[in-house]
Amino acid sequence: MSHLELQRRGILCVVSGPSGSGKTTLCRRFSDEDPSAVYATSATTRAPRDGEKDGVDYFFLTREDFESRATRGEFLEYAEVHGNLYGTLKSEVLTHINAGRDVLMDIDVQGAELIRKQTDPAITEAFVDIFILLSGEEELLARLAGRGTETQDQVDLRLQNAREEMRHWPDYQYSVISADKETDFATFSAIIAGERCRSTRLAPSRETAEKHPELGL
Ligand code: 5GP
């Protein structure tokens, strides 16, 4: 019996959740550990935090540069979040999906809504969205304060935005109520494993179709 090989189209996995939900860590860890997944590095006008590297954590752009790239249509989506612009460059996404790699995007609820509205089949067929929920306001506060990377004013703004952001969880196909890092990662990985098995993502090669008449391809 010959080996059954189905090529797969990549997943466009949009992950949102309030600051401190651990969504960036989940996306980064998954793409570091899984050779078929890549993290879409976003562009932003916010200043780098200590230790953040240009081109790795974000592409750090001036507002002028960001806006001219937006005018040239270089972004798949962009939005103003916490007073700064954040956006996903098309170049970080489309070639990977077409090559069968899964793209993980950590973006806010406005950006997710803009991607849901896209009509390009390459995007709509690849799309899946996951919301990472925190169990309550206390947990939210504890995680925000615990990061220690923001001033009190920034923490207050993020808390206010987080409350607003949390209300959007029903818009997402999947919601993960955050427990601890390992449990969250296991749940997240299980969702992607399931999504990878969707029949609609599988595209058999011509050779496979010829070798397996029983599949009716
Ligand atoms: P932070 O400043 O903490 O790195 O990110 C702040 C917020 O911006 C997070 O909610 C994050 O999901 C969101 N964000 C990061 N990159 C993008 C992006 O490319 N597009 C959009 N719409 N939001 C983003």
PDB file of N, CA and C in Angstrom, residues 114-178:
ATOM      1  N   LEU A 114     -11.393  43.077  11.833  1.00  0.00           N
ATOM      2  CA  LEU A 114     -11.026  43.469  10.460  1.00  0.00           C
ATOM      3  C   LEU A 114     -10.659  42.240   9.623  1.00  0.00           C
ATOM      4  N   ILE A 115     -10.020  41.276  10.246  1.00  0.00           N
ATOM      5  CA  ILE A 115      -9.658  40.057   9.492  1.00  0.00           C
ATOM      6  C   ILE A 115     -10.913  39.237   9.185  1.00  0.00           C
ATOM      7  N   ARG A 116     -11.859  39.204  10.147  1.00  0.00           N
ATOM      8  CA  ARG A 116     -13.113  38.472   9.890  1.00  0.00           C
ATOM      9  C   ARG A 116     -13.869  39.046   8.699  1.00  0.00           C
ATOM     10  N   LYS A 117     -13.687  40.344   8.451  1.00  0.00           N
ATOM     11  CA  LYS A 117     -14.421  41.004   7.356  1.00  0.00           C
ATOM     12  C   LYS A 117     -13.746  40.829   6.000  1.00  0.00           C
ATOM     13  N   GLN A 118     -12.554  40.253   5.978  1.00  0.00           N
ATOM     14  CA  GLN A 118     -11.838  40.096   4.705  1.00  0.00           C
ATOM     15  C   GLN A 118     -12.603  39.135   3.800  1.00  0.00           C
ATOM     16  N   THR A 119     -12.508  39.363   2.493  1.00  0.00           N
ATOM     17  CA  THR A 119     -13.238  38.497   1.561  1.00  0.00           C
ATOM     18  C   THR A 119     -12.305  37.609   0.735  1.00  0.00           C
ATOM     19  N   ASP A 120     -11.010  37.847   0.811  1.00  0.00           N
ATOM     20  CA  ASP A 120     -10.039  37.034   0.068  1.00  0.00           C
ATOM     21  C   ASP A 120     -10.128  35.581   0.566  1.00  0.00           C
ATOM     22  N   PRO A 121     -10.452  34.624  -0.332  1.00  0.00           N
ATOM     23  CA  PRO A 121     -10.592  33.222   0.114  1.00  0.00           C
ATOM     24  C   PRO A 121      -9.325  32.680   0.787  1.00  0.00           C
ATOM     25  N   ALA A 122      -8.148  33.177   0.384  1.00  0.00           N
ATOM     26  CA  ALA A 122      -6.900  32.699   1.015  1.00  0.00           C
ATOM     27  C   ALA A 122      -6.929  32.996   2.513  1.00  0.00           C
ATOM     28  N   ILE A 123      -7.629  34.074   2.885  1.00  0.00           N
ATOM     29  CA  ILE A 123      -7.725  34.450   4.299  1.00  0.00           C
ATOM     30  C   ILE A 123      -8.922  33.750   4.946  1.00  0.00           C
ATOM     31  N   THR A 124     -10.082  33.842   4.322  1.00  0.00           N
ATOM     32  CA  THR A 124     -11.292  33.331   4.979  1.00  0.00           C
ATOM     33  C   THR A 124     -11.226  31.816   5.195  1.00  0.00           C
ATOM     34  N   GLU A 125     -10.613  31.094   4.250  1.00  0.00           N
ATOM     35  CA  GLU A 125     -10.535  29.634   4.401  1.00  0.00           C
ATOM     36  C   GLU A 125      -9.506  29.230   5.445  1.00  0.00           C
ATOM     37  N   ALA A 126      -8.496  30.071   5.625  1.00  0.00           N
ATOM     38  CA  ALA A 126      -7.422  29.723   6.565  1.00  0.00           C
ATOM     39  C   ALA A 126      -7.765  30.122   8.004  1.00  0.00           C
ATOM     40  N   PHE A 127      -8.723  31.020   8.146  1.00  0.00           N
ATOM     41  CA  PHE A 127      -8.965  31.716   9.409  1.00  0.00           C
ATOM     42  C   PHE A 127      -9.536  30.863  10.551  1.00  0.00           C
ATOM     43  N   VAL A 128      -8.956  31.023  11.726  1.00  0.00           N
ATOM     44  CA  VAL A 128      -9.564  30.496  12.956  1.00  0.00           C
ATOM     45  C   VAL A 128      -9.200  31.476  14.072  1.00  0.00           C
ATOM     46  N   ASP A 129     -10.110  31.691  15.025  1.00  0.00           N
ATOM     47  CA  ASP A 129      -9.784  32.662  16.079  1.00  0.00           C
ATOM     48  C   ASP A 129     -10.015  32.091  17.476  1.00  0.00           C
ATOM     49  N   ILE A 130      -9.138  32.493  18.375  1.00  0.00           N
ATOM     50  CA  ILE A 130      -9.144  31.972  19.751  1.00  0.00           C
ATOM     51  C   ILE A 130      -9.060  33.156  20.718  1.00  0.00           C
ATOM     52  N   PHE A 131      -9.910  33.141  21.748  1.00  0.00           N
ATOM     53  CA  PHE A 131      -9.843  34.198  22.768  1.00  0.00           C
ATOM     54  C   PHE A 131      -9.321  33.597  24.068  1.00  0.00           C
ATOM     55  N   ILE A 132      -8.367  34.272  24.706  1.00  0.00           N
ATOM     56  CA  ILE A 132      -7.859  33.805  25.997  1.00  0.00           C
ATOM     57  C   ILE A 132      -8.502  34.672  27.084  1.00  0.00           C
ATOM     58  N   LEU A 133      -9.329  34.015  27.897  1.00  0.00           N
ATOM     59  CA  LEU A 133     -10.089  34.725  28.933  1.00  0.00           C
ATOM     60  C   LEU A 133      -9.416  34.621  30.291  1.00  0.00           C
ATOM     61  N   LEU A 134      -9.531  35.661  31.080  1.00  0.00           N
ATOM     62  CA  LEU A 134      -9.081  35.555  32.472  1.00  0.00           C
ATOM     63  C   LEU A 134     -10.306  35.328  33.334  1.00  0.00           C
ATOM     64  N   SER A 135     -10.102  34.630  34.455  1.00  0.00           N
ATOM     65  CA  SER A 135     -11.264  34.188  35.225  1.00  0.00           C
ATOM     66  C   SER A 135     -11.970  35.322  35.970  1.00  0.00           C
ATOM     67  N   GLY A 136     -11.346  36.464  36.137  1.00  0.00           N
ATOM     68  CA  GLY A 136     -12.046  37.549  36.818  1.00  0.00           C
ATOM     69  C   GLY A 136     -11.175  38.794  36.928  1.00  0.00           C
ATOM     70  N   GLU A 137     -11.776  39.838  37.452  1.00  0.00           N
ATOM     71  CA  GLU A 137     -11.103  41.139  37.537  1.00  0.00           C
ATOM     72  C   GLU A 137      -9.848  41.084  38.419  1.00  0.00           C
ATOM     73  N   GLU A 138      -9.921  40.303  39.492  1.00  0.00           N
ATOM     74  CA  GLU A 138      -8.759  40.205  40.389  1.00  0.00           C
ATOM     75  C   GLU A 138      -7.561  39.611  39.677  1.00  0.00           C
ATOM     76  N   GLU A 139      -7.861  38.582  38.886  1.00  0.00           N
ATOM     77  CA  GLU A 139      -6.809  37.896  38.131  1.00  0.00           C
ATOM     78  C   GLU A 139      -6.194  38.860  37.108  1.00  0.00           C
ATOM     79  N   LEU A 140      -7.062  39.628  36.497  1.00  0.00           N
ATOM     80  CA  LEU A 140      -6.638  40.614  35.496  1.00  0.00           C
ATOM     81  C   LEU A 140      -5.667  41.611  36.132  1.00  0.00           C
ATOM     82  N   LEU A 141      -6.077  42.151  37.273  1.00  0.00           N
ATOM     83  CA  LEU A 141      -5.262  43.142  37.984  1.00  0.00           C
ATOM     84  C   LEU A 141      -3.922  42.547  38.408  1.00  0.00           C
ATOM     85  N   ALA A 142      -3.982  41.334  38.931  1.00  0.00           N
ATOM     86  CA  ALA A 142      -2.772  40.700  39.429  1.00  0.00           C
ATOM     87  C   ALA A 142      -1.780  40.492  38.289  1.00  0.00           C
ATOM     88  N   ARG A 143      -2.289  40.052  37.133  1.00  0.00           N
ATOM     89  CA  ARG A 143      -1.373  39.761  36.029  1.00  0.00           C
ATOM     90  C   ARG A 143      -0.798  41.048  35.442  1.00  0.00           C
ATOM     91  N   LEU A 144      -1.636  42.090  35.373  1.00  0.00           N
ATOM     92  CA  LEU A 144      -1.148  43.365  34.836  1.00  0.00           C
ATOM     93  C   LEU A 144      -0.095  43.977  35.749  1.00  0.00           C
ATOM     94  N   ALA A 145      -0.384  43.989  37.041  1.00  0.00           N
ATOM     95  CA  ALA A 145       0.543  44.581  37.996  1.00  0.00           C
ATOM     96  C   ALA A 145       1.829  43.754  38.058  1.00  0.00           C
ATOM     97  N   GLY A 146       1.670  42.416  37.938  1.00  0.00           N
ATOM     98  CA  GLY A 146       2.798  41.500  38.062  1.00  0.00           C
ATOM     99  C   GLY A 146       3.843  41.672  36.982  1.00  0.00           C
ATOM    100  N   ARG A 147       3.451  42.178  35.817  1.00  0.00           N
ATOM    101  CA  ARG A 147       4.428  42.305  34.727  1.00  0.00           C
ATOM    102  C   ARG A 147       5.481  43.359  35.038  1.00  0.00           C
ATOM    103  N   GLY A 148       5.049  44.416  35.717  1.00  0.00           N
ATOM    104  CA  GLY A 148       5.995  45.450  36.141  1.00  0.00           C
ATOM    105  C   GLY A 148       6.675  46.208  35.017  1.00  0.00           C
ATOM    106  N   THR A 149       6.114  46.143  33.807  1.00  0.00           N
ATOM    107  CA  THR A 149       6.768  46.846  32.694  1.00  0.00           C
ATOM    108  C   THR A 149       6.086  48.187  32.379  1.00  0.00           C
ATOM    109  N   GLU A 150       4.971  48.482  33.070  1.00  0.00           N
ATOM    110  CA  GLU A 150       4.233  49.713  32.752  1.00  0.00           C
ATOM    111  C   GLU A 150       4.127  50.643  33.955  1.00  0.00           C
ATOM    112  N   THR A 151       3.913  51.918  33.681  1.00  0.00           N
ATOM    113  CA  THR A 151       3.656  52.879  34.749  1.00  0.00           C
ATOM    114  C   THR A 151       2.217  52.675  35.237  1.00  0.00           C
ATOM    115  N   GLN A 152       1.860  53.311  36.375  1.00  0.00           N
ATOM    116  CA  GLN A 152       0.501  53.155  36.901  1.00  0.00           C
ATOM    117  C   GLN A 152      -0.554  53.633  35.892  1.00  0.00           C
ATOM    118  N   ASP A 153      -0.258  54.758  35.215  1.00  0.00           N
ATOM    119  CA  ASP A 153      -1.208  55.267  34.219  1.00  0.00           C
ATOM    120  C   ASP A 153      -1.417  54.258  33.101  1.00  0.00           C
ATOM    121  N   GLN A 154      -0.317  53.646  32.675  1.00  0.00           N
ATOM    122  CA  GLN A 154      -0.426  52.649  31.601  1.00  0.00           C
ATOM    123  C   GLN A 154      -1.195  51.423  32.081  1.00  0.00           C
ATOM    124  N   VAL A 155      -0.975  51.034  33.339  1.00  0.00           N
ATOM    125  CA  VAL A 155      -1.706  49.882  33.896  1.00  0.00           C
ATOM    126  C   VAL A 155      -3.203  50.209  33.927  1.00  0.00           C
ATOM    127  N   ASP A 156      -3.542  51.443  34.352  1.00  0.00           N
ATOM    128  CA  ASP A 156      -4.954  51.837  34.419  1.00  0.00           C
ATOM    129  C   ASP A 156      -5.606  51.793  33.041  1.00  0.00           C
ATOM    130  N   LEU A 157      -4.885  52.310  32.038  1.00  0.00           N
ATOM    131  CA  LEU A 157      -5.423  52.326  30.677  1.00  0.00           C
ATOM    132  C   LEU A 157      -5.610  50.896  30.169  1.00  0.00           C
ATOM    133  N   ARG A 158      -4.629  50.032  30.447  1.00  0.00           N
ATOM    134  CA  ARG A 158      -4.715  48.647  30.002  1.00  0.00           C
ATOM    135  C   ARG A 158      -5.857  47.907  30.716  1.00  0.00           C
ATOM    136  N   LEU A 159      -6.085  48.261  31.980  1.00  0.00           N
ATOM    137  CA  LEU A 159      -7.168  47.618  32.732  1.00  0.00           C
ATOM    138  C   LEU A 159      -8.532  47.998  32.138  1.00  0.00           C
ATOM    139  N   GLN A 160      -8.649  49.294  31.851  1.00  0.00           N
ATOM    140  CA  GLN A 160      -9.899  49.784  31.254  1.00  0.00           C
ATOM    141  C   GLN A 160     -10.128  49.122  29.886  1.00  0.00           C
ATOM    142  N   ASN A 161      -9.056  49.041  29.067  1.00  0.00           N
ATOM    143  CA  ASN A 161      -9.176  48.401  27.757  1.00  0.00           C
ATOM    144  C   ASN A 161      -9.467  46.913  27.891  1.00  0.00           C
ATOM    145  N   ALA A 162      -8.867  46.299  28.908  1.00  0.00           N
ATOM    146  CA  ALA A 162      -9.051  44.856  29.097  1.00  0.00           C
ATOM    147  C   ALA A 162     -10.510  44.541  29.401  1.00  0.00           C
ATOM    148  N   ARG A 163     -11.149  45.370  30.220  1.00  0.00           N
ATOM    149  CA  ARG A 163     -12.579  45.152  30.546  1.00  0.00           C
ATOM    150  C   ARG A 163     -13.406  45.203  29.277  1.00  0.00           C
ATOM    151  N   GLU A 164     -13.120  46.175  28.433  1.00  0.00           N
ATOM    152  CA  GLU A 164     -13.849  46.337  27.175  1.00  0.00           C
ATOM    153  C   GLU A 164     -13.559  45.146  26.257  1.00  0.00           C
ATOM    154  N   GLU A 165     -12.276  44.771  26.207  1.00  0.00           N
ATOM    155  CA  GLU A 165     -11.843  43.694  25.322  1.00  0.00           C
ATOM    156  C   GLU A 165     -12.473  42.345  25.700  1.00  0.00           C
ATOM    157  N   MET A 166     -12.584  42.091  27.015  1.00  0.00           N
ATOM    158  CA  MET A 166     -13.108  40.808  27.505  1.00  0.00           C
ATOM    159  C   MET A 166     -14.534  40.550  27.013  1.00  0.00           C
ATOM    160  N   ARG A 167     -15.281  41.622  26.773  1.00  0.00           N
ATOM    161  CA  ARG A 167     -16.676  41.451  26.353  1.00  0.00           C
ATOM    162  C   ARG A 167     -16.798  40.802  24.979  1.00  0.00           C
ATOM    163  N   HIS A 168     -15.682  40.759  24.229  1.00  0.00           N
ATOM    164  CA  HIS A 168     -15.747  40.247  22.854  1.00  0.00           C
ATOM    165  C   HIS A 168     -15.541  38.747  22.722  1.00  0.00           C
ATOM    166  N   TRP A 169     -15.348  38.037  23.851  1.00  0.00           N
ATOM    167  CA  TRP A 169     -15.029  36.614  23.713  1.00  0.00           C
ATOM    168  C   TRP A 169     -16.052  35.817  22.902  1.00  0.00           C
ATOM    169  N   PRO A 170     -17.378  36.167  22.945  1.00  0.00           N
ATOM    170  CA  PRO A 170     -18.313  35.325  22.167  1.00  0.00           C
ATOM    171  C   PRO A 170     -18.137  35.456  20.648  1.00  0.00           C
ATOM    172  N   ASP A 171     -17.372  36.458  20.198  1.00  0.00           N
ATOM    173  CA  ASP A 171     -17.162  36.610  18.743  1.00  0.00           C
ATOM    174  C   ASP A 171     -16.172  35.584  18.202  1.00  0.00           C
ATOM    175  N   TYR A 172     -15.473  34.886  19.101  1.00  0.00           N
ATOM    176  CA  TYR A 172     -14.383  33.990  18.683  1.00  0.00           C
ATOM    177  C   TYR A 172     -14.879  32.542  18.618  1.00  0.00           C
ATOM    178  N   GLN A 173     -14.311  31.772  17.692  1.00  0.00           N
ATOM    179  CA  GLN A 173     -14.722  30.365  17.550  1.00  0.00           C
ATOM    180  C   GLN A 173     -14.346  29.547  18.781  1.00  0.00           C
ATOM    181  N   TYR A 174     -13.203  29.871  19.394  1.00  0.00           N
ATOM    182  CA  TYR A 174     -12.751  29.154  20.582  1.00  0.00           C
ATOM    183  C   TYR A 174     -12.465  30.146  21.708  1.00  0.00           C
ATOM    184  N   SER A 175     -12.759  29.743  22.941  1.00  0.00           N
ATOM    185  CA  SER A 175     -12.381  30.537  24.107  1.00  0.00           C
ATOM    186  C   SER A 175     -11.676  29.637  25.104  1.00  0.00           C
ATOM    187  N   VAL A 176     -10.531  30.095  25.569  1.00  0.00           N
ATOM    188  CA  VAL A 176      -9.773  29.320  26.556  1.00  0.00           C
ATOM    189  C   VAL A 176      -9.781  30.122  27.850  1.00  0.00           C
ATOM    190  N   ILE A 177     -10.328  29.533  28.917  1.00  0.00           N
ATOM    191  CA  ILE A 177     -10.274  30.221  30.211  1.00  0.00           C
ATOM    192  C   ILE A 177      -8.928  29.894  30.832  1.00  0.00           C
ATOM    193  N   SER A 178      -8.113  30.928  30.988  1.00  0.00           N
ATOM    194  CA  SER A 178      -6.734  30.711  31.414  1.00  0.00           C
ATOM    195  C   SER A 178      -6.672  30.094  32.811  1.00  0.00           C
TER     196      SER A 178
END
